[in-house]
Short mmCIF file of C-alpha atoms in Angstrom, two decimals:
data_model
loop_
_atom_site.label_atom_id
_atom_site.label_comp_id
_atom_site.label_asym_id
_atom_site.label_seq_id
_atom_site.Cartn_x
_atom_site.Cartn_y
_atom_site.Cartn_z
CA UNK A 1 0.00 0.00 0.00
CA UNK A 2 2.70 2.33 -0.11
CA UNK A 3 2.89 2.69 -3.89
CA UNK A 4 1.79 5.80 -5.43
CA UNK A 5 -1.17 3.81 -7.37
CA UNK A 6 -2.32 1.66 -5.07
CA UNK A 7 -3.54 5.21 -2.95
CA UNK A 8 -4.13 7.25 -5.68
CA UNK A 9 -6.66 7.97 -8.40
CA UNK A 10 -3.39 9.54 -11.13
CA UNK A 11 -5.66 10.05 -13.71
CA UNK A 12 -7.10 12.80 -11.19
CA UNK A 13 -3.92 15.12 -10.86
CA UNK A 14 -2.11 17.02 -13.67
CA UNK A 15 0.79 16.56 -11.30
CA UNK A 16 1.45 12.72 -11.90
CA UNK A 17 4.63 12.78 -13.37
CA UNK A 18 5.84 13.71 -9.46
CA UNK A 19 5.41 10.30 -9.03
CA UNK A 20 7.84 8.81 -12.01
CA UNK A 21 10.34 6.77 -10.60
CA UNK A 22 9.55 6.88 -7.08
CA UNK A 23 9.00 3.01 -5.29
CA UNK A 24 6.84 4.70 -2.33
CA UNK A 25 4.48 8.00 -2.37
CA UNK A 26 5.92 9.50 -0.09
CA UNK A 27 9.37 10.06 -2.42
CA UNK A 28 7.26 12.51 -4.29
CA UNK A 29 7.65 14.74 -1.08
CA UNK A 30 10.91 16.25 -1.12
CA UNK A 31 10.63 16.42 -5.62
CA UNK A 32 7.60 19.29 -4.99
CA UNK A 33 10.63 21.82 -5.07
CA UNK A 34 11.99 20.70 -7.85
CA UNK A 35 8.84 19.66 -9.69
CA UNK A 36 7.64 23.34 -9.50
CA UNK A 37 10.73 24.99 -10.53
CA UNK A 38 10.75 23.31 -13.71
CA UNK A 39 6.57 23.75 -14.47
CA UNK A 40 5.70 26.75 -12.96
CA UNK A 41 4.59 29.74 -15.05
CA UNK A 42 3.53 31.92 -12.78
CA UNK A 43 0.10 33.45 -14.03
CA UNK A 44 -3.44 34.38 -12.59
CA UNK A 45 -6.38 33.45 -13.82
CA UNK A 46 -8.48 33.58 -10.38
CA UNK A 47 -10.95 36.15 -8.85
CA UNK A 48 -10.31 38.18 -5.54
CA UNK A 49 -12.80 38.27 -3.05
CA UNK A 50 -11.40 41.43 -0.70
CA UNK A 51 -7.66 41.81 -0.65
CA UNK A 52 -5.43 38.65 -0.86
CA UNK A 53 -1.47 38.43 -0.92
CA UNK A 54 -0.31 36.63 -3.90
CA UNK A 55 3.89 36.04 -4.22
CA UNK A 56 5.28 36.18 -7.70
CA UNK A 57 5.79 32.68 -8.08
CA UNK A 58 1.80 31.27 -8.33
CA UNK A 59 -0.53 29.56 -10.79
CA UNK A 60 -3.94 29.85 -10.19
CA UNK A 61 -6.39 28.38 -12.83
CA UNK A 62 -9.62 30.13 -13.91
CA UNK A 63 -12.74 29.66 -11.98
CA UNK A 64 -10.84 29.80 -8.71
CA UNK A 65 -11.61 32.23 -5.97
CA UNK A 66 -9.58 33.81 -3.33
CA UNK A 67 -10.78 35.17 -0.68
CA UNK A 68 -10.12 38.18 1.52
CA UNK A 69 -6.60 38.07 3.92
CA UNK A 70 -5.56 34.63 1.71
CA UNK A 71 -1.33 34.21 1.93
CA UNK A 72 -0.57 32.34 -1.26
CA UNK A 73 3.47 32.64 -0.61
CA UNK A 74 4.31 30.12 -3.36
CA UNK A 75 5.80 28.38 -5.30
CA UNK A 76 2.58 27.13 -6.04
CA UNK A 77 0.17 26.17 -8.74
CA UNK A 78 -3.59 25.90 -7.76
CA UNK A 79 -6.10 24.04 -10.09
CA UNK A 80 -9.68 25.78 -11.83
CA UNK A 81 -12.28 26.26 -10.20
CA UNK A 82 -11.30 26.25 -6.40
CA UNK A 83 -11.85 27.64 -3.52
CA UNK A 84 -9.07 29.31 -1.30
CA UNK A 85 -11.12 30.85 1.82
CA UNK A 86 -10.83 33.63 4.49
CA UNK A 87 -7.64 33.61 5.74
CA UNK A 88 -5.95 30.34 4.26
CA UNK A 89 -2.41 30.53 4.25
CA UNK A 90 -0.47 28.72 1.54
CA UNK A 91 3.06 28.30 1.89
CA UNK A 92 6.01 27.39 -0.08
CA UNK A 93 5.50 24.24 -3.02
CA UNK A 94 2.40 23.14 -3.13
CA UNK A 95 0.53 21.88 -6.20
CA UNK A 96 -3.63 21.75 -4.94
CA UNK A 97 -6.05 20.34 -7.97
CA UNK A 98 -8.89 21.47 -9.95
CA UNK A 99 -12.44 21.82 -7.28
CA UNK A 100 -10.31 21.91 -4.42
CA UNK A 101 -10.68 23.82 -0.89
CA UNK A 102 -8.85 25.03 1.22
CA UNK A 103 -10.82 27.11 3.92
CA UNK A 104 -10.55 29.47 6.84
CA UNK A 105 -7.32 29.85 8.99
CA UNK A 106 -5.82 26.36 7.19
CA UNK A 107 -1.95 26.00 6.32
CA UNK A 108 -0.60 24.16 3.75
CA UNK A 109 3.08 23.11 3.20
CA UNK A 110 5.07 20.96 0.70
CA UNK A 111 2.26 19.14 -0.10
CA UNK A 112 0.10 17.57 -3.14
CA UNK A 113 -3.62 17.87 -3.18
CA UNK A 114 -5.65 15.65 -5.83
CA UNK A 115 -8.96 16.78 -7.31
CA UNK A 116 -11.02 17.62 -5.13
CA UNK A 117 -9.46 17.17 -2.24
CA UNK A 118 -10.81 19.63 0.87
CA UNK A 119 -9.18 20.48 3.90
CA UNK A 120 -12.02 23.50 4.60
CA UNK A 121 -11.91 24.71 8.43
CA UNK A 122 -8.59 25.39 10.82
CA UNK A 123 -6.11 22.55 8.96
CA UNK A 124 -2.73 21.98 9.17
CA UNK A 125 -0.93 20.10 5.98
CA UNK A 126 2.34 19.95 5.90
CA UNK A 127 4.46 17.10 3.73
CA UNK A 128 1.56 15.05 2.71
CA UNK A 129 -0.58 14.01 -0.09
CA UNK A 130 -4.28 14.17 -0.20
CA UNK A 131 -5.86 11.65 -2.63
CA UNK A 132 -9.08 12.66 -5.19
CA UNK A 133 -11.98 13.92 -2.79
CA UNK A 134 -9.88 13.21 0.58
CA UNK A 135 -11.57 15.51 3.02
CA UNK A 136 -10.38 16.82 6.25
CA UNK A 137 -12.90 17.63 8.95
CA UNK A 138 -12.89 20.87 11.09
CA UNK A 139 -9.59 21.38 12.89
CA UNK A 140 -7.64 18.18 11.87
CA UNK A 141 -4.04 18.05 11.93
CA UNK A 142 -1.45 16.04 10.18
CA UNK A 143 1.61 16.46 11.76
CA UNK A 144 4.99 16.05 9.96
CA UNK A 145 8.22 15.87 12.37
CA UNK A 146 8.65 13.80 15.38
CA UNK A 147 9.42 15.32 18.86
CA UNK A 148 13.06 13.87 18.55
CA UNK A 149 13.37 14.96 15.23
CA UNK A 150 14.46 11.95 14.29
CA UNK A 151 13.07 10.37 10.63
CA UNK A 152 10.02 9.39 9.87
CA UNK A 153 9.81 5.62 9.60
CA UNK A 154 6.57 3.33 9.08
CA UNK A 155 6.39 -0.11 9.94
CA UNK A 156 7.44 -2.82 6.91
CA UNK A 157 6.38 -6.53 8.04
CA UNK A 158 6.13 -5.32 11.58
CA UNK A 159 9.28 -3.73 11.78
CA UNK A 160 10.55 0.18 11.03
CA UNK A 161 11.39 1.05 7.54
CA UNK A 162 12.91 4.26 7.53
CA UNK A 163 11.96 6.75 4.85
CA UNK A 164 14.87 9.20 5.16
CA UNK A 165 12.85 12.07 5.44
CA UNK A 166 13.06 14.08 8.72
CA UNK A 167 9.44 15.87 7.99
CA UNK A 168 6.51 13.66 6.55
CA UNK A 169 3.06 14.09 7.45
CA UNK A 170 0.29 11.68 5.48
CA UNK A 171 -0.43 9.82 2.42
CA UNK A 172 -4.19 9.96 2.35
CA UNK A 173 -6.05 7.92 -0.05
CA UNK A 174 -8.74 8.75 -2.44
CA UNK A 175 -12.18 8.95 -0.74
CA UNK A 176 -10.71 8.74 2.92
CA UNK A 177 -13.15 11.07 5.46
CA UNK A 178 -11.00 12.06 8.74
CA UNK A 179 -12.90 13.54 11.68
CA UNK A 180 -12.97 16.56 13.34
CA UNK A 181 -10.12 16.91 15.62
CA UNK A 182 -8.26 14.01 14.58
CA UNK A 183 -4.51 13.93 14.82
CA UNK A 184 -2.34 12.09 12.52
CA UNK A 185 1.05 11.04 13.68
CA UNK A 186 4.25 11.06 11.31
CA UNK A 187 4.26 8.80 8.55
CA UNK A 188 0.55 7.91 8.52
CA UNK A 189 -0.73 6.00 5.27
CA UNK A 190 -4.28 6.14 5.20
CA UNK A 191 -5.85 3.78 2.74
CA UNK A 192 -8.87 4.54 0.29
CA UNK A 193 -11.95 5.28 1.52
CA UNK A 194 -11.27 4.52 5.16
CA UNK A 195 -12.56 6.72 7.93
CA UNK A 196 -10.65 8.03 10.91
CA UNK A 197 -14.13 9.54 13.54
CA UNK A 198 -13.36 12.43 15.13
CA UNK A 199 -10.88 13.22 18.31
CA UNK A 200 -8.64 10.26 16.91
CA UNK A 201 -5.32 10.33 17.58
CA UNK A 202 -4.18 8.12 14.90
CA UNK A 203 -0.02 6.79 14.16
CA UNK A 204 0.77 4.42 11.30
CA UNK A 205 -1.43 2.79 8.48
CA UNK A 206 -4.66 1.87 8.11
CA UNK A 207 -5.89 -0.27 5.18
CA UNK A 208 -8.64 0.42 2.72
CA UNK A 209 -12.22 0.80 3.50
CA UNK A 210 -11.57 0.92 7.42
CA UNK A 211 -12.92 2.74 10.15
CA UNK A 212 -11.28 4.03 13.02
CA UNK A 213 -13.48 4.71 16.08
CA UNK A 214 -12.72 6.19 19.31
CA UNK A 215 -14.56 4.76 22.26
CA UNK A 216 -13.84 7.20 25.03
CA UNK A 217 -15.46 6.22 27.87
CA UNK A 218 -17.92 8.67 29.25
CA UNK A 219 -19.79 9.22 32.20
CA UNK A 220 -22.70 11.28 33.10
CA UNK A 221 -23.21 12.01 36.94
CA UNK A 222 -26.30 13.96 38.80
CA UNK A 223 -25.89 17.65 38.99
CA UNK A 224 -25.78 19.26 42.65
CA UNK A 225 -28.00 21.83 43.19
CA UNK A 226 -26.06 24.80 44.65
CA UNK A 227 -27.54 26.94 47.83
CA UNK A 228 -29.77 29.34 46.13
CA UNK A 229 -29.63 28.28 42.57
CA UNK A 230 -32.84 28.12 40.77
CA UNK A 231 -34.61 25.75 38.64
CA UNK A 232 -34.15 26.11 35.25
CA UNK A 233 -36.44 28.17 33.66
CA UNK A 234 -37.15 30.57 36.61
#
């Protein structure tokens, strides 16, 4: 599952080619620089919503809005027909896809996003890939370097591989759904359509067409009555 096609939809980013001669995904990460030096040409074709900060070195395709007190520092090449929302800030090499969003107060980093991919409400991206219509629920965050800040490795026949990268957040596959709040460790490799519920926090890989539940044990308890507190409603 760690092969660029066995996550991926290619057929539903321009930017396939990324992917030529890597073994694993995740070797696409640190060619984004390099990838967008030799295709970028800067030009934009979007519409501003309010007042936006666009760097020199951005493509934005037509149909694609940007909305007031965006940060698009780039490189970067955005797809048609997109939506970049209130305060997004895009950082340095990232390729997003045609109908993709990126919404309110999210960050994005050295990362690939497939059509329609979404990461809409308080996001952090950083070194990952988000497969065709991978969505990201409200305030999810992928995390990319390890406390140690040692490499990232994932586990190969249950034991560490190393990747040699020191930052690398997420391959998510086409179709996968991740909850509100949900963390994902490191090196996660999330496998199409799978679902990670809310408040998850999630390290390693997950096959397709799973779903990750978190059973937090809750209680409910009477409520004391305080000296002089009313009812409710009086």
């Amino acid at each position: 599952m760690f092969e660029a096609s066995e996550l991926f939809d290619l057929s539903q980013t321009e930017h396939a080619p990324i992917f030529d001669g890597c073994r694993y995904a995740w070797e696409a990460l640190p060619k984004i620089a390099a990838f967008l030096a030799a295709r970028l040409h800067p030009n934009l074709h979007n519409r501003c919503e309010g007042r936006a900060f666009i760097g020199e070195k951005v493509f934005i395709g037509e149909g694609t809005v940007v909305e007031d007190g965006v940060m698009i520092k780039g490189p970067a090449i955005i797809g048609r027909n997109c939506q970049i929302r209130h305060n997004a800030y895009i950082r340095e090499n990232v390729l997003i896809g045609d109908n993709c969003m990126v919404g309110n107060s999210t960050e994005i980093k050295n990362s690939l996003l497939c059509n329609n991919a979404q990461a809409p409400h308080f996001n952090y991206v950083g070194d990952s890939i988000l497969g065709y219509k991978a969505h990201l629920g409200a305030g999810v965050k992928i995390s990319n370097f390890t406390l140690f800040g040692a490499n990232i490795a994932v586990e190969v026949d249950g034991e560490p591989f190393d990747t040699g990268l020191r930052k690398f957040g997420a391959l998510l596959g086409d179709g996968c759904e991740i909850g509100c709040n949900a963390v994902l460790s490191p090196g996660s490799i999330i496998g199409r359509n799978s679902v990670i519920y809310p408040n998850v926090a999630w390290r390693g890989i997950l096959p397709e067409w799973m779903i990750v539940k978190n059973k937090a044990v809750q209680e409910v308890v009477a409520r004391r009555r305080r000296a002089g507190q009313p009812e409710a409603g009086r």
